[in-house]
Amino acid sequence: MKPKVSFKEAKSCPLQFVLAVNDTLNVISGKWKMPIIGSLLFDKRRFTEIQRNIPKITPRMLSKELKELELNGVVKRTVYDTLPVSVEYELTPSAKSLNHVLDTMVEWGIRHREAVVGRQKR
Amino acid sequence: MKPKVSFKEAKSCPLQFVLAVNDTLNVISGKWKMPIIGSLLFDKRRFTEIQRNIPKITPRMLSKELKELELNGVVKRTVYDTLPVSVEYELTPSAKSLNHVLDTMVEWGIRHREAVVGRQKR
DNA sequence: TTTACTAGTATACTTTAGTATAGCACTTCC
DNA sequence: GGAAGTGCTATACTAAAGTATACTAGTAAA
């Protein structure tokens, strides 16, 4: 559901906005969440595949973050009855729609960097 | 400048995207950045005004965060030669355009919460 | 002269986030 | 029988983020 008022139109910052922004922030902030989501954004992957994808992450961190992402409805975990067991992680449909958010963040990040550098040159 | 490829179109996650997302995250993540930006989003304010706006923040934190935001080109600090001195904080034009990012975050946050709750009910 | 306002700083602390290193249970390959 | 691959967990640590409490200099009103 679309919020009734955007930040631009609103005259003050309603609590529900802050809460919704925080929900989104909780999903993507921290040292490893973006790399993990990035790794899953284009394909489902297994534990060790993600680990190989993100060279410096420890299994403890990967495990911890994946659990948190699963709890938050961002990642779906599927265990296959193979020998040895294989476990697949994939983004939920809701998480896939994160790319809209990420796109605006990329755009703002690039623009903002240009604006800041521009001011320093002048 | 608009990035050439969006997350949806891209087949892998380019480094420049990750960097730009991190730039944006650095500006808005942490316990107090959003409340401070929220407080300045509709008007310029003085130190104690912001402090009254955000009841539980300590002056140490407010001071620290404002310095960081100033360094990152998000906030502009102006000292007025009144007695006692008054200092005004306002968002830079670049920071004001953050509301587009925040809007998509609000929208995703609300949708995602609905999706997660929906799954729990079923 | 005490009080209160301005915009903060100083010091010491707790809490949360992240790291380092080792190990487990299971199975297959050599 | 040992090594190697599966998906992790346990313990102990360091580093970063945030809190609590007190305090500063300058001025002005009571």
XYZ file of C-alpha atoms (C1' of nucleotides) in Angstrom:
304
model
C 0.000 0.000 0.000
C 1.288 3.431 -0.962
C 1.683 5.929 1.882
C -0.886 8.729 1.539
C 1.638 11.524 1.836
C 5.219 11.690 0.607
C 8.049 13.288 2.569
C 7.963 16.248 0.182
C 4.285 16.992 0.740
C 4.209 16.331 4.471
C 4.617 19.290 6.818
C 6.200 17.233 9.568
C 7.692 13.783 9.824
C 4.982 11.298 10.934
C 5.980 8.476 13.256
C 4.795 5.758 10.865
C 7.262 7.092 8.273
C 10.157 6.866 10.693
C 9.108 3.329 11.634
C 8.826 2.223 8.009
C 12.223 3.735 7.160
C 13.715 1.932 10.152
C 12.178 -1.362 9.023
C 13.900 -0.926 5.692
C 17.166 0.159 7.300
C 17.182 -2.888 9.576
C 17.059 -5.094 6.510
C 19.986 -3.494 4.670
C 22.333 -1.990 7.243
C 25.296 -3.701 8.827
C 28.571 -4.747 7.271
C 27.401 -7.922 5.505
C 23.681 -7.542 4.639
C 24.219 -5.733 1.343
C 26.874 -8.183 0.082
C 24.613 -11.120 1.023
C 21.533 -9.621 -0.631
C 23.708 -8.686 -3.609
C 24.865 -12.261 -3.877
C 21.275 -13.575 -3.821
C 19.755 -10.835 -5.985
C 20.354 -12.683 -9.243
C 20.270 -16.322 -8.174
C 19.582 -18.711 -5.297
C 22.762 -19.962 -3.644
C 24.084 -22.434 -1.108
C 25.899 -21.548 2.102
C 29.417 -22.179 0.826
C 28.641 -20.503 -2.496
C 27.731 -17.291 -0.689
C 30.846 -17.695 1.420
C 33.016 -17.993 -1.676
C 31.171 -14.986 -3.135
C 32.057 -12.826 -0.133
C 35.687 -13.746 0.548
C 36.207 -12.119 3.957
C 33.030 -13.184 5.730
C 33.357 -15.758 8.517
C 30.861 -18.657 8.652
C 29.695 -17.333 12.030
C 28.707 -14.003 10.515
C 27.151 -15.526 7.417
C 25.094 -17.903 9.553
C 24.026 -15.126 11.915
C 23.045 -12.726 9.141
C 21.172 -15.375 7.145
C 19.146 -16.282 10.248
C 18.301 -12.637 10.833
C 17.353 -12.122 7.183
C 15.168 -15.252 7.323
C 13.439 -13.985 10.479
C 12.781 -10.654 8.778
C 11.148 -12.315 5.776
C 13.948 -11.355 3.406
C 15.472 -14.757 2.753
C 13.896 -18.194 2.325
C 15.891 -21.228 3.469
C 15.286 -24.635 1.876
C 16.923 -27.854 3.046
C 17.361 -30.628 0.471
C 17.518 -34.242 1.539
C 20.737 -35.003 -0.304
C 23.902 -36.578 1.049
C 25.523 -34.510 2.424
C 22.546 -32.191 3.012
C 22.470 -29.099 0.839
C 20.752 -25.892 1.888
C 19.586 -23.252 -0.558
C 19.015 -19.616 0.232
C 16.956 -17.314 -1.948
C 15.358 -13.908 -1.648
C 11.611 -13.709 -0.976
C 9.506 -11.875 -3.592
C 9.264 -8.969 -1.165
C 13.047 -8.773 -0.935
C 13.409 -8.883 -4.713
C 11.413 -5.659 -4.889
C 14.205 -4.094 -2.826
C 15.971 -3.259 -6.085
C 13.710 -0.215 -6.429
C 14.968 1.065 -3.111
C 18.550 0.212 -3.996
C 18.204 1.980 -7.359
C 17.150 5.252 -5.720
C 19.956 4.838 -3.206
C 22.525 4.327 -5.972
C 21.188 7.348 -7.841
C 21.223 9.591 -4.762
C 24.638 8.320 -3.661
C 26.201 9.162 -7.022
C 24.491 12.564 -7.303
C 25.368 13.464 -3.732
C 29.021 12.535 -4.194
C 29.136 14.770 -7.279
C 27.518 17.633 -5.362
C 29.976 17.350 -2.468
C 33.059 17.069 -4.717
C 31.723 19.969 -6.822
C 31.550 22.204 -3.759
C 35.099 21.312 -2.755
C 36.511 22.226 -6.203
C 34.908 25.687 -6.326
C 23.877 11.433 -13.043
C 21.661 8.416 -13.551
C 23.369 5.043 -13.357
C 23.296 3.339 -16.760
C 21.913 0.075 -15.454
C 19.384 -0.542 -12.693
C 19.605 -3.410 -10.241
C 16.792 -5.150 -12.086
C 18.530 -5.076 -15.445
C 22.028 -5.858 -14.192
C 23.139 -9.499 -14.276
C 25.533 -9.071 -11.370
C 26.075 -6.445 -8.725
C 28.757 -3.942 -9.903
C 31.155 -2.542 -7.323
C 30.161 1.074 -8.034
C 26.570 0.196 -7.063
C 27.670 -1.248 -3.742
C 29.793 1.836 -3.078
C 26.961 4.230 -3.914
C 24.501 2.311 -1.724
C 27.038 2.412 1.104
C 27.482 6.174 0.670
C 23.746 6.575 1.094
C 23.625 4.160 4.018
C 26.396 6.048 5.814
C 24.293 9.187 5.655
C 21.115 7.669 7.110
C 22.086 4.755 9.330
C 22.769 4.916 13.030
C 20.371 5.530 15.862
C 20.028 9.312 15.547
C 20.639 10.301 11.893
C 17.057 9.780 10.753
C 15.506 11.703 13.664
C 17.960 14.575 13.064
C 17.337 14.684 9.317
C 13.605 14.378 10.036
C 13.814 17.355 12.345
C 15.603 19.460 9.704
C 13.615 18.232 6.705
C 10.973 20.930 7.020
C 12.855 23.793 8.660
C 16.249 25.018 9.771
C 16.758 24.645 13.519
C 19.115 25.556 16.336
C 21.015 23.074 18.499
C 18.656 23.162 21.458
C 15.607 23.126 19.192
C 16.757 19.841 17.677
C 17.505 18.568 21.161
C 13.975 19.414 22.313
C 12.678 17.776 19.111
C 14.428 14.501 19.923
C 13.834 14.078 23.652
C 16.236 11.230 24.463
C 19.325 12.380 22.575
C 22.302 13.548 24.642
C 24.128 16.736 23.612
C 27.250 14.632 23.036
C 25.465 12.490 20.459
C 23.722 15.422 18.806
C 27.000 17.302 18.515
C 28.825 14.251 17.154
C 26.170 13.407 14.598
C 25.800 17.001 13.399
C 29.568 17.206 12.837
C 29.509 13.991 10.857
C 26.528 15.126 8.799
C 28.280 18.432 8.106
C 31.430 16.605 6.987
C 29.352 14.438 4.663
C 27.747 17.478 3.015
C 24.309 16.748 4.452
C 23.991 19.612 6.913
C 25.082 23.251 6.722
C 26.067 25.006 9.961
C 25.775 28.770 10.281
C 26.953 30.744 13.312
C 25.180 34.042 14.030
C 26.977 36.816 15.862
C 24.233 37.305 18.435
C 24.580 37.333 22.202
C 24.614 34.552 23.215
C 25.764 33.087 19.887
C 23.127 31.179 18.003
C 23.926 28.413 15.561
C 21.568 27.291 12.843
C 21.573 23.906 11.178
C 19.891 23.232 7.847
C 19.936 20.520 5.227
C 21.956 21.085 2.054
C 20.006 20.978 -1.258
C 21.510 17.545 -1.883
C 20.198 16.281 1.447
C 16.738 17.687 0.741
C 16.558 15.407 -2.307
C 16.901 12.508 0.146
C 13.118 12.528 0.465
C 12.913 10.523 -2.777
C 15.045 7.819 -1.197
C 13.062 7.995 2.037
C 9.784 7.758 0.124
C 10.806 4.507 -1.565
C 12.022 3.217 1.781
C 8.712 4.048 3.457
C 6.808 2.403 0.623
C 8.922 -0.755 0.698
C 8.885 -0.898 4.501
C 5.086 -0.784 4.612
C 4.618 -3.279 1.767
C 7.184 -5.635 3.231
C 5.593 -5.553 6.661
C 2.260 -6.422 5.081
C 3.842 -9.283 3.137
C 5.496 -10.718 6.243
C 2.377 -10.412 8.418
C 0.305 -11.890 5.570
C 2.520 -14.973 5.464
C 2.278 -15.424 9.237
C -1.547 -15.363 9.188
C -1.873 -17.990 6.461
C 24.645 37.086 43.460
C 22.226 33.308 42.068
C 19.876 31.533 38.141
C 19.315 30.436 33.513
C 20.184 30.588 28.699
C 23.472 29.685 24.522
C 26.161 25.652 22.301
C 28.486 22.591 23.218
C 33.036 19.339 25.605
C 35.276 15.762 28.924
C 35.540 11.472 31.095
C 34.175 7.097 31.969
C 31.290 3.665 31.118
C 28.005 -0.154 28.811
C 26.200 -2.347 24.903
C 26.211 -4.033 20.324
C 28.652 -5.441 16.202
C 32.080 -7.909 14.245
C 36.559 -11.074 14.311
C 39.571 -15.082 15.112
C 40.124 -19.708 15.657
C 38.770 -24.097 16.406
C 35.681 -27.727 16.109
C 31.382 -31.008 15.001
C 28.613 -34.717 12.446
C 28.078 -36.668 8.383
C 29.627 -38.892 3.857
C 32.359 -39.877 -0.063
C 36.750 -40.326 -2.356
C 41.541 -42.108 -2.552
C 42.347 -44.833 7.559
C 43.061 -40.116 6.355
C 41.630 -36.028 3.637
C 38.048 -33.223 1.846
C 33.521 -31.376 1.247
C 28.664 -30.369 3.371
C 26.573 -26.617 6.739
C 27.163 -24.978 10.278
C 28.231 -23.933 16.143
C 31.212 -22.620 20.405
C 34.241 -19.806 22.856
C 36.731 -15.897 23.482
C 38.065 -11.879 21.988
C 38.401 -6.608 19.897
C 36.295 -2.555 17.964
C 32.636 0.508 17.189
C 28.461 2.716 18.681
C 25.951 4.751 22.121
C 24.963 6.361 27.278
C 25.417 8.823 31.752
C 26.844 12.511 34.217
C 29.131 16.393 34.954
C 31.078 20.430 33.359
C 32.720 24.791 30.442
C 32.497 30.140 28.881
C 30.015 33.936 28.039
C 25.955 36.919 28.920
C 21.785 38.662 30.838
C 17.819 38.914 33.560
C 15.830 38.499 38.630
